[in-house]
Coordinates of C-alpha atoms in Angstrom, one line a residue:
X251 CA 152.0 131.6 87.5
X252 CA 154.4 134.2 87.4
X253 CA 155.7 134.1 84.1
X254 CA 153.1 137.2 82.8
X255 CA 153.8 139.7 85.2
X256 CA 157.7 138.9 84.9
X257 CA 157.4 139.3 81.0
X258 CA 155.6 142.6 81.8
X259 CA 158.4 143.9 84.2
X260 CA 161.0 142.8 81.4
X261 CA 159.1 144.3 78.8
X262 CA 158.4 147.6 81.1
X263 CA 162.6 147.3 81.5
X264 CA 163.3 147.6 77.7
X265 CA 161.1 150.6 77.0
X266 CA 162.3 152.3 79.9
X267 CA 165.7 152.3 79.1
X268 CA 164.8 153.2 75.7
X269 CA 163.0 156.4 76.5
X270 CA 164.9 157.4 78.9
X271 CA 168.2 158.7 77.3
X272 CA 166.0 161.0 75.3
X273 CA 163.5 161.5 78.5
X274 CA 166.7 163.5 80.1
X275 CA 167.6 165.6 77.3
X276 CA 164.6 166.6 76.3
X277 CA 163.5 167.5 80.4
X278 CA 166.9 168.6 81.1
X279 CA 165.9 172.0 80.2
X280 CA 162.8 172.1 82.3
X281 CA 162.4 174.3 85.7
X282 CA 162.4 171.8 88.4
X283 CA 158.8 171.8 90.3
X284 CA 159.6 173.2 93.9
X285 CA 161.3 170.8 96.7
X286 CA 160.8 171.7 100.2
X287 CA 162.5 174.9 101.2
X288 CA 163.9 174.0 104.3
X289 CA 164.9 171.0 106.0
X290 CA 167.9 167.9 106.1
X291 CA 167.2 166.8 102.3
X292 CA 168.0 168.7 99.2
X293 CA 166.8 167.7 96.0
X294 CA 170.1 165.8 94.9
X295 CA 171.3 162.0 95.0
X296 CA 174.1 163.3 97.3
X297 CA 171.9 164.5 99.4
X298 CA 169.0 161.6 99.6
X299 CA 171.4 158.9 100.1
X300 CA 172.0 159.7 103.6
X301 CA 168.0 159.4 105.1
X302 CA 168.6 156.2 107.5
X303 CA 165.9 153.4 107.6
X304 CA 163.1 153.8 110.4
X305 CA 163.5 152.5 113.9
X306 CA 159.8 151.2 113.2
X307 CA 160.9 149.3 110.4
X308 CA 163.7 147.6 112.4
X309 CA 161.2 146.9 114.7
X310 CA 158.4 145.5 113.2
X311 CA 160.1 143.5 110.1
X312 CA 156.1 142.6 109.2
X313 CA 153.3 144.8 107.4
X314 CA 150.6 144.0 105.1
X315 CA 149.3 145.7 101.9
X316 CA 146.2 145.4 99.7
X317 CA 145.7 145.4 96.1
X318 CA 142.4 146.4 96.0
X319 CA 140.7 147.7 92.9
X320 CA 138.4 147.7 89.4
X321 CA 140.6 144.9 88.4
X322 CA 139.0 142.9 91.4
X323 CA 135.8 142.4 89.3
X324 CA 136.4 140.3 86.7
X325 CA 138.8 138.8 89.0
X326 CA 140.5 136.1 86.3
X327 CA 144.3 135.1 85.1
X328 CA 147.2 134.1 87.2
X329 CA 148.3 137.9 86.7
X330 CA 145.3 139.8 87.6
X331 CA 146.0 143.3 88.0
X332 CA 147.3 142.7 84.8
X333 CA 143.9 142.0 83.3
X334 CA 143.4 145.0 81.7
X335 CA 146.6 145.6 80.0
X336 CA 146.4 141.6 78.1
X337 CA 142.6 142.6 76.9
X338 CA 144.2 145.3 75.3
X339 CA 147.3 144.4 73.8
X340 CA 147.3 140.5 73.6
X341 CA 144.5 139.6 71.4
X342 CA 144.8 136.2 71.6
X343 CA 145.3 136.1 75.5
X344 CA 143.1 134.0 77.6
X345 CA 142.3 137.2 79.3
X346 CA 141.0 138.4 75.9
X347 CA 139.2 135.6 75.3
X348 CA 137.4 135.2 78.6
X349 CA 136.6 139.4 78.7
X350 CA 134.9 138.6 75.5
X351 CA 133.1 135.5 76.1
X352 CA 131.9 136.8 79.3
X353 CA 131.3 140.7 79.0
X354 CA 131.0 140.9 75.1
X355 CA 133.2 142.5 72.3
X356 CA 135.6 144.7 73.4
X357 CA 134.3 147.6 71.5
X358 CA 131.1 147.4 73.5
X359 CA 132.9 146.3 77.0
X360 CA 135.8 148.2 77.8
X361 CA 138.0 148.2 81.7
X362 CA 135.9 151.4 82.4
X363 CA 132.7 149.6 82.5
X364 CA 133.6 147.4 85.7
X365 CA 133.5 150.2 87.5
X366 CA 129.9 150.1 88.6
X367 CA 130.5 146.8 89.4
X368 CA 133.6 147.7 92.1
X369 CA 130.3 148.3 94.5
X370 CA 132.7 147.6 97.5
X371 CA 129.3 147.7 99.4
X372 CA 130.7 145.6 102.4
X373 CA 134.4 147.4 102.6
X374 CA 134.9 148.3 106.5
X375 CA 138.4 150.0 107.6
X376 CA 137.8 148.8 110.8
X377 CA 137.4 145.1 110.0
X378 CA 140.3 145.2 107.7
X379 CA 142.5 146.7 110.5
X380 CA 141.4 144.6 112.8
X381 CA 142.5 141.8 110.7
X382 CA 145.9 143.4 109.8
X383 CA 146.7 143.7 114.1
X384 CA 145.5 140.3 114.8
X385 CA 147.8 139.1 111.9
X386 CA 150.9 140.7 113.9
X387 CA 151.1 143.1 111.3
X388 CA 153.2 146.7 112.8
X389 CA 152.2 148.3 108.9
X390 CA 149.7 148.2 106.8
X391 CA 148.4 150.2 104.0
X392 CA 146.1 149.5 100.3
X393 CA 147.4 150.3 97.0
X394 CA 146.6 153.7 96.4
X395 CA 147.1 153.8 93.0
X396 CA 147.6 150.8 90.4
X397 CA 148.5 151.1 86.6
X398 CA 144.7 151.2 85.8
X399 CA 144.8 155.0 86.4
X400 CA 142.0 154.6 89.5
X401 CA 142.9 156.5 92.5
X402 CA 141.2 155.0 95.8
X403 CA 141.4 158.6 97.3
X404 CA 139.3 161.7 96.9
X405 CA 141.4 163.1 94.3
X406 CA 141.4 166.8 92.6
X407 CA 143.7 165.7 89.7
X408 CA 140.9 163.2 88.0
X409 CA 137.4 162.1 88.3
X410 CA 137.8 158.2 88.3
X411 CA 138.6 157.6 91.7
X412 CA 136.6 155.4 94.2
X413 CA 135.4 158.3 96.0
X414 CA 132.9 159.5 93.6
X415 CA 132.7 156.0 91.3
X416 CA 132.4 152.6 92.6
X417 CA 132.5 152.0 96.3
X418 CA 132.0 156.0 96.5
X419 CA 134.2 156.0 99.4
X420 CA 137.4 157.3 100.4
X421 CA 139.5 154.3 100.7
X422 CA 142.7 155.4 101.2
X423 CA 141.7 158.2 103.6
X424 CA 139.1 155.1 105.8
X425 CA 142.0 153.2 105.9
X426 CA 144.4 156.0 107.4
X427 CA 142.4 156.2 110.3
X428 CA 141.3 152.7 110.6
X429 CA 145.4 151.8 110.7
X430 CA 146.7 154.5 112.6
X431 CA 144.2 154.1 115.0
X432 CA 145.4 150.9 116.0
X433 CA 148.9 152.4 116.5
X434 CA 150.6 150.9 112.8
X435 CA 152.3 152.5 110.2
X436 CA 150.4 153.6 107.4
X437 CA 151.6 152.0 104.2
X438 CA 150.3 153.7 100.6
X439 CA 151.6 151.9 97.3
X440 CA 151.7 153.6 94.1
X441 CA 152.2 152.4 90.4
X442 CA 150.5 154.7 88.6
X443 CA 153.9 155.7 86.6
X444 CA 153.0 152.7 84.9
X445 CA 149.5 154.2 83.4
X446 CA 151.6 155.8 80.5
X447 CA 151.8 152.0 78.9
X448 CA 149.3 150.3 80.5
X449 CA 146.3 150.4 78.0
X450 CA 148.0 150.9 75.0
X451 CA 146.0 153.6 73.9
X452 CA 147.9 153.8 70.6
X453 CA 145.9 151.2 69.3
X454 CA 142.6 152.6 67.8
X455 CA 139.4 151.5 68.2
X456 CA 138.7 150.7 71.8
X457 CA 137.8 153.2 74.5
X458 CA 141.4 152.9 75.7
X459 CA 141.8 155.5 72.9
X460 CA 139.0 157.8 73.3
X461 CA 140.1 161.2 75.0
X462 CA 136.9 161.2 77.2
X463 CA 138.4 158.3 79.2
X464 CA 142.0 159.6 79.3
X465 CA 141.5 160.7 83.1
X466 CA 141.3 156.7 83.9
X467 CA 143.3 155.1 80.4
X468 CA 146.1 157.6 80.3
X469 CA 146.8 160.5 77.8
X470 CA 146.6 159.2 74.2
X471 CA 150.5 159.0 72.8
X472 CA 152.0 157.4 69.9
X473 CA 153.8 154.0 71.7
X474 CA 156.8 155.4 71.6
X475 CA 156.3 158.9 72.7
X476 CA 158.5 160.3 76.3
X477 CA 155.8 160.8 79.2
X478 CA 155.0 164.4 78.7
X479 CA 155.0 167.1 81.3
X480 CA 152.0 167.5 81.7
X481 CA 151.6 163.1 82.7
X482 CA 154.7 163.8 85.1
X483 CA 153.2 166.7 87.1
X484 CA 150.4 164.8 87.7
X485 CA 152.2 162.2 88.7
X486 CA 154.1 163.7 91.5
X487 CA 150.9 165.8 92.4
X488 CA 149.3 162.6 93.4
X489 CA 151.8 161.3 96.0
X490 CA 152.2 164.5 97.5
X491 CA 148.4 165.1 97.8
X492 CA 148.1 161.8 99.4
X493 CA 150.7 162.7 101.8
X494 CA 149.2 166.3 102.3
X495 CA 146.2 164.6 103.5
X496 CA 146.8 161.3 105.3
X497 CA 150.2 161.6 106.4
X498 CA 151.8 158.0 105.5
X499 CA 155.1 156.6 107.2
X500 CA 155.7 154.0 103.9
X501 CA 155.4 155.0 100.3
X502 CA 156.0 152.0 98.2
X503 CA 156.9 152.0 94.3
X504 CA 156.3 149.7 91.6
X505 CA 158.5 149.4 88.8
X506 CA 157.4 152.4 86.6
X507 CA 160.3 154.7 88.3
X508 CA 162.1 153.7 85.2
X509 CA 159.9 155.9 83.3
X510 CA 160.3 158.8 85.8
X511 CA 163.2 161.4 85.1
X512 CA 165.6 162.4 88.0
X513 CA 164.4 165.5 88.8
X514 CA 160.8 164.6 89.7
X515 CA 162.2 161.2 91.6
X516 CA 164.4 163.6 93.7
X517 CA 161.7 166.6 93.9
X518 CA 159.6 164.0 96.0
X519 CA 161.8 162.7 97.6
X520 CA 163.3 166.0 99.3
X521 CA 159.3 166.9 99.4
X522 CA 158.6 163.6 101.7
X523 CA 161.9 163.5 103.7
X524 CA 162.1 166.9 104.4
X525 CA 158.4 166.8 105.6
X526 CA 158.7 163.8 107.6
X527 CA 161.9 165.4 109.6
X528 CA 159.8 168.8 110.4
X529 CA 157.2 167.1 111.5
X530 CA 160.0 164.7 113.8
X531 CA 158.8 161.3 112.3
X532 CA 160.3 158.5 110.5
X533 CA 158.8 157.5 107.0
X534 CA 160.6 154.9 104.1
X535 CA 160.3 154.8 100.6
X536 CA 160.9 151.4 98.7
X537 CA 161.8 151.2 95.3
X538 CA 162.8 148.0 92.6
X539 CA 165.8 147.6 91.1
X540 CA 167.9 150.5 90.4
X541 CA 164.8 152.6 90.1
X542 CA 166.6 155.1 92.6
X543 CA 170.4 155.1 93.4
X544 CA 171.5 152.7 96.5
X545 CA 170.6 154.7 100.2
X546 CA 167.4 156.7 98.9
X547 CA 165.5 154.5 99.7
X548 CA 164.9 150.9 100.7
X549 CA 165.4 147.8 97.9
X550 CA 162.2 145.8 97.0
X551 CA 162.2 142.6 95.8
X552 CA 159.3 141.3 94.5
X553 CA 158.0 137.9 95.4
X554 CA 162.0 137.3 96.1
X555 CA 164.4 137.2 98.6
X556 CA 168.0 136.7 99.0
X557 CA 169.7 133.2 99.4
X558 CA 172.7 134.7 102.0
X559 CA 172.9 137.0 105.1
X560 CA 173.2 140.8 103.3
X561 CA 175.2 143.7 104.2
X562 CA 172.5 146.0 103.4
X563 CA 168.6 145.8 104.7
X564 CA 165.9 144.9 101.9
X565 CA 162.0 144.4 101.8
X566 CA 159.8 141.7 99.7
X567 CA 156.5 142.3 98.7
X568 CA 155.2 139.0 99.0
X569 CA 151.2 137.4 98.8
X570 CA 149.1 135.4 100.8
X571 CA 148.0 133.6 97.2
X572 CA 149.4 131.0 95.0
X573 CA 149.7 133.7 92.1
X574 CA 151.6 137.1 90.9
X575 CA 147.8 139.1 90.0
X576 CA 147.8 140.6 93.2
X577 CA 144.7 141.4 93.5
X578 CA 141.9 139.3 93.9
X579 CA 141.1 136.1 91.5
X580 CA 138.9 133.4 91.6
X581 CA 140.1 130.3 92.4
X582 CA 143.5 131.0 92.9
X583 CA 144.5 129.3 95.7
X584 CA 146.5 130.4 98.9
X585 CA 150.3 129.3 100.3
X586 CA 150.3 127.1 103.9
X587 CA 150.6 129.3 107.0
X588 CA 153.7 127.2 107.5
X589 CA 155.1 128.3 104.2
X590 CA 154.5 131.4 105.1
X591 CA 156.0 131.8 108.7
X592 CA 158.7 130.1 107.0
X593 CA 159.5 132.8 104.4
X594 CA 159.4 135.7 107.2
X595 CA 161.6 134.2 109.7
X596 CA 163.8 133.6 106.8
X597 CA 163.9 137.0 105.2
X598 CA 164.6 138.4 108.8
X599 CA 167.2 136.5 109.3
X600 CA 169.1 137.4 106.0
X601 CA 168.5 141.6 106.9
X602 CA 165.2 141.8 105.6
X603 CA 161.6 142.9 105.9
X604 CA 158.2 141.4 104.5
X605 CA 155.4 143.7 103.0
X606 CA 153.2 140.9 102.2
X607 CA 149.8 141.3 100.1
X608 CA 145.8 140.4 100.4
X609 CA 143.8 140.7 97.4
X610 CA 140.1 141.5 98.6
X611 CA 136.5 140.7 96.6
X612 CA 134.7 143.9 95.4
X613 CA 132.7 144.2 97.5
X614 CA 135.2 145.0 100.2
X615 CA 135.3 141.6 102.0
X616 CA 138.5 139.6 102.2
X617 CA 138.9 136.2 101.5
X618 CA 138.0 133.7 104.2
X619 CA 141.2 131.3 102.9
X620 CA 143.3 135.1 103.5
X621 CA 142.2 135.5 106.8
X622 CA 142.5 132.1 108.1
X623 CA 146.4 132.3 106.9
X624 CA 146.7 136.2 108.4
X625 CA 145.4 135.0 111.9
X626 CA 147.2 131.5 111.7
X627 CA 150.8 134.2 110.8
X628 CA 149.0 136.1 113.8
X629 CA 148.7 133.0 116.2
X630 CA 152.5 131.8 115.8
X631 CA 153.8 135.3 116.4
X632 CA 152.0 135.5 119.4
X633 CA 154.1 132.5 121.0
X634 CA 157.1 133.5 118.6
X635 CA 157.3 137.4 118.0
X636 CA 159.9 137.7 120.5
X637 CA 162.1 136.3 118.1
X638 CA 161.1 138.6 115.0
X639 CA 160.0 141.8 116.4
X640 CA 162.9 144.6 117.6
X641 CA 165.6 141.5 116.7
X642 CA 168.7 142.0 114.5
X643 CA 170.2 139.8 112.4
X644 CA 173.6 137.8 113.6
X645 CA 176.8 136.7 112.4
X646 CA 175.6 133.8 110.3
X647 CA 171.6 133.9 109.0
X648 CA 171.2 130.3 108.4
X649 CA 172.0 126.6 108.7
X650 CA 170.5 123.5 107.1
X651 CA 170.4 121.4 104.0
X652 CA 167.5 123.1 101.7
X653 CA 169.9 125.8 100.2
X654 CA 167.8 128.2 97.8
X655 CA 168.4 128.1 93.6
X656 CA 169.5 130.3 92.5
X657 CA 167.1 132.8 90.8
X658 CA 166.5 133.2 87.0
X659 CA 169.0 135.6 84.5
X660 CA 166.0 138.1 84.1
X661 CA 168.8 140.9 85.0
X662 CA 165.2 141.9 87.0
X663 CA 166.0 141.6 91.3
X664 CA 163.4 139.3 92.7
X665 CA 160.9 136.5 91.1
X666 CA 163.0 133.7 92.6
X667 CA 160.4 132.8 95.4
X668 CA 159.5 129.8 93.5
X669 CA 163.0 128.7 94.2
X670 CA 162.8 128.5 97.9
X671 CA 163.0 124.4 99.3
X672 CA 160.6 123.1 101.5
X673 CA 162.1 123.3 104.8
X674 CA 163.6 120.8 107.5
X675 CA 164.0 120.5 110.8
X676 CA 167.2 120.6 110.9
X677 CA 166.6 124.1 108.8
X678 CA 167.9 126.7 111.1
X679 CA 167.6 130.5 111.1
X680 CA 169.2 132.8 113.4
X681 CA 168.0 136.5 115.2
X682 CA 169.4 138.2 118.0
X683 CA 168.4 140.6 120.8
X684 CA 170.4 141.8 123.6
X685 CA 172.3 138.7 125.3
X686 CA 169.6 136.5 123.8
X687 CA 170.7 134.5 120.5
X688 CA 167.4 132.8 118.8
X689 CA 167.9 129.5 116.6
X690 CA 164.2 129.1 114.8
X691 CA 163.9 125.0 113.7
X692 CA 162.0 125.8 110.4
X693 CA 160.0 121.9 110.9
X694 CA 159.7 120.4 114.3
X695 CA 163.7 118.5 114.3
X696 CA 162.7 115.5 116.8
X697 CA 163.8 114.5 119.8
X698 CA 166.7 116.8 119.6
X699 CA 167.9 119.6 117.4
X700 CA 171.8 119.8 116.7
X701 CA 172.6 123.0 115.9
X702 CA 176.1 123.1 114.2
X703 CA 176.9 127.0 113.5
X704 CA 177.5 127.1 117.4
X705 CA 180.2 124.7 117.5
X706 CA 182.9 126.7 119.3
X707 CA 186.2 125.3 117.3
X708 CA 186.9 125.3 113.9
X709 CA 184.8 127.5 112.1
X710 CA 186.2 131.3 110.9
X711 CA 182.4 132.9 112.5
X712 CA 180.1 132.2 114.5
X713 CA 180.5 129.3 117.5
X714 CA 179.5 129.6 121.5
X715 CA 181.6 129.0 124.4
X716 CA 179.7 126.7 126.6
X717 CA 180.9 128.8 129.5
X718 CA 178.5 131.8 127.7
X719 CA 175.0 129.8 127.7
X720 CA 172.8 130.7 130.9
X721 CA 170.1 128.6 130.0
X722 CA 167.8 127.5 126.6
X723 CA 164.2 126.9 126.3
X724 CA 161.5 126.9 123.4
X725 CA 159.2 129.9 123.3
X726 CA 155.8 128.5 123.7
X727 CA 157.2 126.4 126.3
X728 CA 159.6 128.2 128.7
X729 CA 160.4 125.2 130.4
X730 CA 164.7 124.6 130.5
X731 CA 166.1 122.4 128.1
X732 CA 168.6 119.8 128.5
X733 CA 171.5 120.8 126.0
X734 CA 175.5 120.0 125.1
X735 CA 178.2 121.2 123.5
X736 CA 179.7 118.6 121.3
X737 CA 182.4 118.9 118.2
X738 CA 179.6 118.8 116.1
X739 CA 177.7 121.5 117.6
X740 CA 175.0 122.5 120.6
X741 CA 173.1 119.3 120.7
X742 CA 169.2 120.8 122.6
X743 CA 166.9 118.2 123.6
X744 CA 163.2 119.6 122.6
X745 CA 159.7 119.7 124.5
X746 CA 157.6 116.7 125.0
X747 CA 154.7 118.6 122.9
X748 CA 155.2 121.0 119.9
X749 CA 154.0 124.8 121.8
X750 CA 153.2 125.9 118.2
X751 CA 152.5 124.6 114.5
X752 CA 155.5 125.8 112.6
X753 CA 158.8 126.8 113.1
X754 CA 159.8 126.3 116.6
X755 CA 162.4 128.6 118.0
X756 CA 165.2 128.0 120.3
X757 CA 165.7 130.9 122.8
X758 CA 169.6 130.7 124.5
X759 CA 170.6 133.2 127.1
X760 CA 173.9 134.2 127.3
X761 CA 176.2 136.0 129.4
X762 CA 180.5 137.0 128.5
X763 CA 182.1 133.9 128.7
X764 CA 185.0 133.6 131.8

């Protein structure tokens, strides 16, 4: 399911690199637009790498995002933000082939003509935020921008935007409110670097190449053409409008960075940071592979995570569904709720964070098999949060026989989700808080749990002293636990009944050992 949108990134990699080494020289000469005149950050990578990561992020660990856009409509292939691209350049793609057996010819049916179908008549901020709180979330945010060139704000820099097409409504600026309002970080995503490619509108004789739909297909370029000024300042003019008028805390990138030239990456950057510290709040900007040097921003992996406990903190952008489209597609199919308690407890444990996606319908509403796994996430952090939210991670992340493969030689960070086992009980992961260690049981483990990182002899890291345990219960439970210390490790005897569904955490209070 994953294999298109993978190919895409690889294929996105190449041409990057590619353009690139002549993308510098020929910009090298250019004036540099304007970075904020005062403030912490100046427009260099010495300077950038020092901005620290957000208390809130630390925090929270959990936000959601949407991918919400034209490409909801015709809503097919495992890949479907990517619909639009394979109609275009794959002629023999099953995308193709359904666009054409469904809409008609491509010469008569292009991407442009779903817009009046992306009605988004029964969209309501409210709702979704609603949602997003109830789900535990402590971010949220849509996708303000994807490669299809159509901005979900009320935009000066082009006409095809969702304000004055389709839903006719000012998504991203609904959604500001709507989130903030219910005291969460405001998330936007862009990928609209990636517009430059996208459509392919080198190849003639489609609509993709007719300059009265280059606002929404990109500016007509041989394929191998550098991104042109002109492309870049609009670009950058985007963000910083949308953060000129609805202030967010996260701006998330996709992978067309590659295609970006220092000196615009590090122009916004200064522009944001320097922003966010006058105005005394904390904000993050995420980025995939080496799109932007280590310390200006946060790593992304996406659908990925790490196998090991990391010395440096990481996000994955994650979805709800069974695919890599994104956005919405029918009959895609949705993870477990366990599977996906399981994949945040273990990417917090390890250092890291989880963005993870919804794909609504068009007309605004989100799936009911979405919200049923976003209030089931919701219901377990209720009982468990305390063990997630404002935790750190400790000396050892993990425990337990499911070890994760290792992930594919794509030389592209990420994509290895696939690889993670299906989880035991005797699965453990580890956060900690204060004087309070907590061991989360990824299954329910039985009678007992034996826990052997905490063996106090014989290991190099790690280990309790028995003198140091106050006390142990199960969150969900409260009720104290019968444990021991054994050679093996701290043997805890569990609950008569399960407090929760999935992964049951062990809460142990300690004090300094005498």
């Amino acid at each position: 399911m994953r294999h298109a949108r993978l190919v895409a990134v690889v294929k996105c990699s190449i041409f990057a690199v590619v353009i690139m080494l002549a993308a510098h020289a020929a910009l090298s000469q250019t004036p540099r637009a304007a970075a904020a005149k005062t403030g912490p950050y100046q427009p260099t990578w010495n300077s950038l790498r020092n901005v620290p990561t957000p208390q809130w992020l630390k925090d929270g660990k959990f936000g959601i995002y949407t991918h919400w856009g034209v490409y909801s409509v015709p809503a097919f292939g495992s890949n479907g933000t990517w619909y639009a691209n394979h109609i275009y350049t794959m002629p023999d793609s099953s995308e193709r082939k359904h666009h054409e057996a469904t809409y008609g010819p491509l010469e008569k049916f292009g991407y442009k003509d779903f817009i009046p179908m992306f009605t988004g008549e029964k969209f309501n901020a409210d709702e979704w935020a609603d949602l997003f709180q109830k789900a535990g979330a402590r971010f949220a945010g849509p996708v303000a921008e994807h490669h299809d060139g159509f901005s979900m704000w009320d935009t000066k820099y082009s006409e095809w935007n969702a304000a004055k097409m389709g839903p006719k409504k000012d998504i991203v600026g609904l959604l500001s409110k709507a989130i903030k309002k219910r005291n969460m970080k405001f998330v936007t995503a862009f990928h609209h670097a990636e517009n430059w490619f996208y459509f392919a509108n080198w190849n003639k004789g489609y609509d993709n190449s007719d300059p009265r739909y280059s606002g929404l297909y990109g500016p007509i370029h041989e394929q191998s053409a550098l991104p042109t000024k002109e492309f870049l300042d609009r670009w950058e003019g985007k963000m910083k409008e949308v953060i000129e008028k609805y202030e967010p805390d996260f701006v998330w990138f996709d992978f067309g960075l590659q295609l970006v030239p220092d000196w615009y990456k590090q122009d916004f950057l200064a522009y944001y940071y320097n922003r966010a510290a006058a105005q005394k709040k904390e904000v993050v900007v995420t980025y995939k592979t080496h799109d932007l040097p280590p310390g200006a921003g946060l790593l992304d992996l996406e659908l990925g995570q790490e196998a090991d406990l990391t010395y440096y903190e990481w996000i994955t952008d994650s979805t709800v569904d069974n695919g890599s489209g994104w956005g919405y597609v029918k009959g895609l199919g949705f993870k477990s709720v366990d599977t996906l308690v399981d994949n945040l407890v273990d990417r917090v444990s390890k250092n890291g964070y989880l963005l993870l996606n919804v794909g609504p319908k068009p007309d605004g509403t989100i799936p009911e098999e979405a919200k049923e796994r976003l209030l089931g996430i919701g219901q377990w952090l209720k009982v468990n949060g305390e063990a997630i939210y404002g935790t750190t991670p400790w000396e050892i992340a993990a425990e337990g026989p499911s070890r994760m493969a290792a992930p594919r030689a794509t030389g592209v960070r990420g994509f290895n989700e696939g690889n993670v086992p299906v989880y035991t009980g005797q699965d453990i992961r580890f956060t900690a808080k204060d004087n309070v260690l907590y061991a989360t049981a990824l299954d329910w483990p039985g009678e007992n749990v034996l826990i052997k990182s905490l063996a106090p002899s014989g290991r190099s890291w790690g280990g309790l002293y028995p003198s140091e345990i106050v006390s142990i219960t199960m969150l969900g439970d409260g009720q104290p636990l019968k444990w021991e210390m054994t050679k093996e490790g701290l043997v805890v005897e569990t609950p008569k009944a399960k407090p929760c569904d999935y992964a049951f955490v062990f809460k142990i209070v300690r004090k300094k050992p005498v």
